[in-house]
Amino acid sequence: NGVEGMGFAIPINEVKPIVQELMDNGYVSRPYMGITGMTLTNQVVQYYRLNPQVSQGVLVYSTVAGSPAQQAGIQPGDVLYKVDSTVLESMEQLTEYLADHKAGDKLTFLVDRSGKSIEATVTLGDQGKAEQEQQAKQQSSGYSNGSNGSNGNNYSFTLPW
């Protein structure tokens, strides 16, 4: 195999706070909004018949029920084009912006909704805590999600926003 013996190093100063958080809380706190989004392009604007005056930003494709974004009034079809004082150009940029914040932070978005500009303030949620609560609900209701103790595997997939 061409990669046998390959290793990677992570600086200990990055690992220590993560390990401490896992020991203290049982999860790692990560900020999230609760949207599925895509970078706005000319093709996306034409396909979804969006406001042609908004040429960059993030199209909200869906929101998670009860998520911080939904609680702030953000809806599928909205275009997020500014967060705080930062112009949004892509979904990747929004993801990076969220990574620089923590759960509980308030972010103010400028949103284009069918040609009207509105403001939405999102209080970022804690994805790690939400996942832990969801797993506890599933266990108490008898839902196993493929993890019944026989092999120890628990398969889940979450998005970082």
PDB file of C-alpha atoms in Angstrom:
ATOM      1  CA  ASN A   1       0.000   0.000   0.000  1.00  0.00           C
ATOM      2  CA  GLY A   2       1.409   3.408  -0.975  1.00  0.00           C
ATOM      3  CA  VAL A   3       0.388   5.123   2.264  1.00  0.00           C
ATOM      4  CA  GLU A   4       1.540   2.571   4.783  1.00  0.00           C
ATOM      5  CA  GLY A   5       3.348   4.185   7.681  1.00  0.00           C
ATOM      6  CA  MET A   6       1.970   7.653   6.946  1.00  0.00           C
ATOM      7  CA  GLY A   7       1.093   9.685  10.025  1.00  0.00           C
ATOM      8  CA  PHE A   8      -0.346  13.056  10.870  1.00  0.00           C
ATOM      9  CA  ALA A   9       0.410  15.345  13.769  1.00  0.00           C
ATOM     10  CA  ILE A  10      -1.997  17.680  15.533  1.00  0.00           C
ATOM     11  CA  PRO A  11      -0.525  20.366  17.788  1.00  0.00           C
ATOM     12  CA  ILE A  12      -1.211  19.491  21.434  1.00  0.00           C
ATOM     13  CA  ASN A  13      -2.464  23.016  22.110  1.00  0.00           C
ATOM     14  CA  GLU A  14      -5.352  22.320  19.706  1.00  0.00           C
ATOM     15  CA  VAL A  15      -6.113  18.940  21.266  1.00  0.00           C
ATOM     16  CA  LYS A  16      -6.092  19.920  24.966  1.00  0.00           C
ATOM     17  CA  PRO A  17      -9.246  22.091  24.985  1.00  0.00           C
ATOM     18  CA  ILE A  18     -11.148  19.485  22.950  1.00  0.00           C
ATOM     19  CA  VAL A  19     -10.189  16.687  25.337  1.00  0.00           C
ATOM     20  CA  GLN A  20     -11.097  18.866  28.338  1.00  0.00           C
ATOM     21  CA  GLU A  21     -14.487  19.693  26.829  1.00  0.00           C
ATOM     22  CA  LEU A  22     -15.165  16.010  26.152  1.00  0.00           C
ATOM     23  CA  MET A  23     -14.279  15.144  29.753  1.00  0.00           C
ATOM     24  CA  ASP A  24     -16.378  18.004  31.189  1.00  0.00           C
ATOM     25  CA  ASN A  25     -19.468  17.781  28.968  1.00  0.00           C
ATOM     26  CA  GLY A  26     -19.307  14.512  27.065  1.00  0.00           C
ATOM     27  CA  TYR A  27     -19.397  16.409  23.763  1.00  0.00           C
ATOM     28  CA  VAL A  28     -17.583  19.154  21.871  1.00  0.00           C
ATOM     29  CA  SER A  29     -19.483  22.423  21.580  1.00  0.00           C
ATOM     30  CA  ARG A  30     -19.838  23.641  17.984  1.00  0.00           C
ATOM     31  CA  PRO A  31     -21.930  26.604  16.854  1.00  0.00           C
ATOM     32  CA  TYR A  32     -24.697  25.999  14.335  1.00  0.00           C
ATOM     33  CA  MET A  33     -27.574  27.787  12.646  1.00  0.00           C
ATOM     34  CA  GLY A  34     -29.575  24.850  11.343  1.00  0.00           C
ATOM     35  CA  ILE A  35     -29.701  25.503   7.610  1.00  0.00           C
ATOM     36  CA  THR A  36     -28.828  23.700   4.440  1.00  0.00           C
ATOM     37  CA  GLY A  37     -27.543  26.257   1.986  1.00  0.00           C
ATOM     38  CA  MET A  38     -25.741  26.748  -1.272  1.00  0.00           C
ATOM     39  CA  THR A  39     -23.574  29.443  -2.773  1.00  0.00           C
ATOM     40  CA  LEU A  40     -25.569  31.813  -4.934  1.00  0.00           C
ATOM     41  CA  THR A  41     -24.538  31.721  -8.595  1.00  0.00           C
ATOM     42  CA  ASN A  42     -26.149  33.133 -11.740  1.00  0.00           C
ATOM     43  CA  GLN A  43     -27.421  29.644 -12.541  1.00  0.00           C
ATOM     44  CA  VAL A  44     -28.978  29.277  -9.061  1.00  0.00           C
ATOM     45  CA  VAL A  45     -30.639  32.710  -9.366  1.00  0.00           C
ATOM     46  CA  GLN A  46     -32.125  31.772 -12.754  1.00  0.00           C
ATOM     47  CA  TYR A  47     -33.164  28.233 -11.795  1.00  0.00           C
ATOM     48  CA  TYR A  48     -34.946  29.278  -8.574  1.00  0.00           C
ATOM     49  CA  ARG A  49     -36.165  32.580 -10.072  1.00  0.00           C
ATOM     50  CA  LEU A  50     -34.582  34.623  -7.324  1.00  0.00           C
ATOM     51  CA  ASN A  51     -34.118  38.381  -7.140  1.00  0.00           C
ATOM     52  CA  PRO A  52     -31.571  39.185  -9.901  1.00  0.00           C
ATOM     53  CA  GLN A  53     -30.470  42.263  -7.922  1.00  0.00           C
ATOM     54  CA  VAL A  54     -28.767  39.976  -5.380  1.00  0.00           C
ATOM     55  CA  SER A  55     -25.752  38.494  -7.123  1.00  0.00           C
ATOM     56  CA  GLN A  56     -23.920  36.881  -4.202  1.00  0.00           C
ATOM     57  CA  GLY A  57     -24.728  35.220  -0.923  1.00  0.00           C
ATOM     58  CA  VAL A  58     -26.109  31.938   0.382  1.00  0.00           C
ATOM     59  CA  LEU A  59     -29.439  30.486  -0.710  1.00  0.00           C
ATOM     60  CA  VAL A  60     -31.202  28.777   2.199  1.00  0.00           C
ATOM     61  CA  TYR A  61     -32.380  25.470   0.778  1.00  0.00           C
ATOM     62  CA  SER A  62     -33.907  24.208   4.024  1.00  0.00           C
ATOM     63  CA  THR A  63     -34.017  24.869   7.766  1.00  0.00           C
ATOM     64  CA  VAL A  64     -33.963  22.369  10.602  1.00  0.00           C
ATOM     65  CA  ALA A  65     -37.187  22.353  12.633  1.00  0.00           C
ATOM     66  CA  GLY A  66     -36.710  24.340  15.838  1.00  0.00           C
ATOM     67  CA  SER A  67     -33.193  25.438  14.830  1.00  0.00           C
ATOM     68  CA  PRO A  68     -31.739  28.857  15.658  1.00  0.00           C
ATOM     69  CA  ALA A  69     -32.208  29.942  12.018  1.00  0.00           C
ATOM     70  CA  GLN A  70     -35.870  28.907  11.989  1.00  0.00           C
ATOM     71  CA  GLN A  71     -36.468  30.602  15.356  1.00  0.00           C
ATOM     72  CA  ALA A  72     -34.989  33.811  13.884  1.00  0.00           C
ATOM     73  CA  GLY A  73     -37.491  33.643  11.015  1.00  0.00           C
ATOM     74  CA  ILE A  74     -35.119  32.470   8.275  1.00  0.00           C
ATOM     75  CA  GLN A  75     -37.004  30.423   5.678  1.00  0.00           C
ATOM     76  CA  PRO A  76     -36.179  28.190   2.718  1.00  0.00           C
ATOM     77  CA  GLY A  77     -35.757  30.413  -0.345  1.00  0.00           C
ATOM     78  CA  ASP A  78     -34.166  33.258   1.620  1.00  0.00           C
ATOM     79  CA  VAL A  79     -30.814  34.586   0.427  1.00  0.00           C
ATOM     80  CA  LEU A  80     -28.369  35.520   3.185  1.00  0.00           C
ATOM     81  CA  TYR A  81     -26.193  38.242   1.731  1.00  0.00           C
ATOM     82  CA  LYS A  82     -24.607  39.866   4.775  1.00  0.00           C
ATOM     83  CA  VAL A  83     -23.742  38.744   8.303  1.00  0.00           C
ATOM     84  CA  ASP A  84     -22.903  41.459  10.799  1.00  0.00           C
ATOM     85  CA  SER A  85     -20.679  43.743   8.685  1.00  0.00           C
ATOM     86  CA  THR A  86     -19.392  40.985   6.381  1.00  0.00           C
ATOM     87  CA  VAL A  87     -20.708  40.563   2.830  1.00  0.00           C
ATOM     88  CA  LEU A  88     -21.389  36.860   2.209  1.00  0.00           C
ATOM     89  CA  GLU A  89     -20.018  35.462  -1.022  1.00  0.00           C
ATOM     90  CA  SER A  90     -20.290  31.697  -0.475  1.00  0.00           C
ATOM     91  CA  MET A  91     -21.491  28.871   1.752  1.00  0.00           C
ATOM     92  CA  GLU A  92     -17.854  28.110   2.557  1.00  0.00           C
ATOM     93  CA  GLN A  93     -17.371  31.664   3.811  1.00  0.00           C
ATOM     94  CA  LEU A  94     -20.462  31.366   6.032  1.00  0.00           C
ATOM     95  CA  THR A  95     -19.179  28.061   7.434  1.00  0.00           C
ATOM     96  CA  GLU A  96     -15.809  29.665   8.241  1.00  0.00           C
ATOM     97  CA  TYR A  97     -17.554  32.666   9.805  1.00  0.00           C
ATOM     98  CA  LEU A  98     -19.598  30.374  12.057  1.00  0.00           C
ATOM     99  CA  ALA A  99     -16.456  28.459  13.074  1.00  0.00           C
ATOM    100  CA  ASP A 100     -15.003  31.716  14.429  1.00  0.00           C
ATOM    101  CA  HIS A 101     -17.938  32.057  16.838  1.00  0.00           C
ATOM    102  CA  LYS A 102     -19.383  30.038  19.696  1.00  0.00           C
ATOM    103  CA  ALA A 103     -22.797  28.808  20.748  1.00  0.00           C
ATOM    104  CA  GLY A 104     -24.804  31.664  22.221  1.00  0.00           C
ATOM    105  CA  ASP A 105     -23.294  34.353  19.974  1.00  0.00           C
ATOM    106  CA  LYS A 106     -25.817  36.561  18.185  1.00  0.00           C
ATOM    107  CA  LEU A 107     -25.308  37.166  14.462  1.00  0.00           C
ATOM    108  CA  THR A 108     -27.322  39.668  12.441  1.00  0.00           C
ATOM    109  CA  PHE A 109     -28.107  38.642   8.872  1.00  0.00           C
ATOM    110  CA  LEU A 110     -29.400  40.732   6.024  1.00  0.00           C
ATOM    111  CA  VAL A 111     -31.762  38.543   4.062  1.00  0.00           C
ATOM    112  CA  ASP A 112     -33.363  38.923   0.644  1.00  0.00           C
ATOM    113  CA  ARG A 113     -36.829  37.386   0.666  1.00  0.00           C
ATOM    114  CA  SER A 114     -38.585  37.678  -2.690  1.00  0.00           C
ATOM    115  CA  GLY A 115     -36.989  41.058  -3.386  1.00  0.00           C
ATOM    116  CA  LYS A 116     -37.507  42.487   0.104  1.00  0.00           C
ATOM    117  CA  SER A 117     -34.600  43.076   2.449  1.00  0.00           C
ATOM    118  CA  ILE A 118     -35.159  41.949   6.032  1.00  0.00           C
ATOM    119  CA  GLU A 119     -32.955  41.571   9.097  1.00  0.00           C
ATOM    120  CA  ALA A 120     -32.754  38.360  11.122  1.00  0.00           C
ATOM    121  CA  THR A 121     -30.816  37.933  14.363  1.00  0.00           C
ATOM    122  CA  VAL A 122     -29.699  34.355  14.962  1.00  0.00           C
ATOM    123  CA  THR A 123     -28.505  33.169  18.355  1.00  0.00           C
ATOM    124  CA  LEU A 124     -26.166  30.315  17.481  1.00  0.00           C
ATOM    125  CA  GLY A 125     -27.050  26.947  18.954  1.00  0.00           C
ATOM    126  CA  ASP A 126     -24.740  24.276  20.302  1.00  0.00           C
ATOM    127  CA  GLN A 127     -24.627  21.395  17.824  1.00  0.00           C
ATOM    128  CA  GLY A 128     -22.763  19.063  20.179  1.00  0.00           C
ATOM    129  CA  LYS A 129     -25.362  19.557  22.914  1.00  0.00           C
ATOM    130  CA  ALA A 130     -28.249  19.190  20.439  1.00  0.00           C
ATOM    131  CA  GLU A 131     -26.788  15.920  19.130  1.00  0.00           C
ATOM    132  CA  GLN A 132     -26.349  14.598  22.667  1.00  0.00           C
ATOM    133  CA  GLU A 133     -29.963  15.500  23.535  1.00  0.00           C
ATOM    134  CA  GLN A 134     -31.207  13.862  20.324  1.00  0.00           C
ATOM    135  CA  GLN A 135     -29.315  10.669  21.123  1.00  0.00           C
ATOM    136  CA  ALA A 136     -30.764  10.649  24.650  1.00  0.00           C
ATOM    137  CA  LYS A 137     -34.301  11.022  23.225  1.00  0.00           C
ATOM    138  CA  GLN A 138     -33.692   8.178  20.791  1.00  0.00           C
ATOM    139  CA  GLN A 139     -32.376   5.917  23.544  1.00  0.00           C
ATOM    140  CA  SER A 140     -35.283   6.690  25.889  1.00  0.00           C
ATOM    141  CA  SER A 141     -37.826   6.022  23.125  1.00  0.00           C
ATOM    142  CA  GLY A 142     -36.208   2.705  22.223  1.00  0.00           C
ATOM    143  CA  TYR A 143     -34.925   3.923  18.838  1.00  0.00           C
ATOM    144  CA  SER A 144     -31.431   2.563  18.305  1.00  0.00           C
ATOM    145  CA  ASN A 145     -30.251   4.083  14.963  1.00  0.00           C
ATOM    146  CA  GLY A 146     -28.211   0.961  14.296  1.00  0.00           C
ATOM    147  CA  SER A 147     -26.514   0.977  17.673  1.00  0.00           C
ATOM    148  CA  ASN A 148     -27.969  -1.766  19.816  1.00  0.00           C
ATOM    149  CA  GLY A 149     -24.785  -2.592  21.635  1.00  0.00           C
ATOM    150  CA  SER A 150     -24.023  -5.622  19.473  1.00  0.00           C
ATOM    151  CA  ASN A 151     -21.227  -3.968  17.517  1.00  0.00           C
ATOM    152  CA  GLY A 152     -20.888  -0.527  19.130  1.00  0.00           C
ATOM    153  CA  ASN A 153     -21.394   1.352  15.868  1.00  0.00           C
ATOM    154  CA  ASN A 154     -23.520   4.481  15.805  1.00  0.00           C
ATOM    155  CA  TYR A 155     -23.967   6.016  12.384  1.00  0.00           C
ATOM    156  CA  SER A 156     -24.948   9.665  12.154  1.00  0.00           C
ATOM    157  CA  PHE A 157     -24.286  12.569   9.855  1.00  0.00           C
ATOM    158  CA  THR A 158     -24.682  16.247  10.656  1.00  0.00           C
ATOM    159  CA  LEU A 159     -23.953  19.429   8.788  1.00  0.00           C
ATOM    160  CA  PRO A 160     -21.797  22.126  10.374  1.00  0.00           C
ATOM    161  CA  TRP A 161     -24.328  24.910  10.035  1.00  0.00           C
TER     162      TRP A 161
END
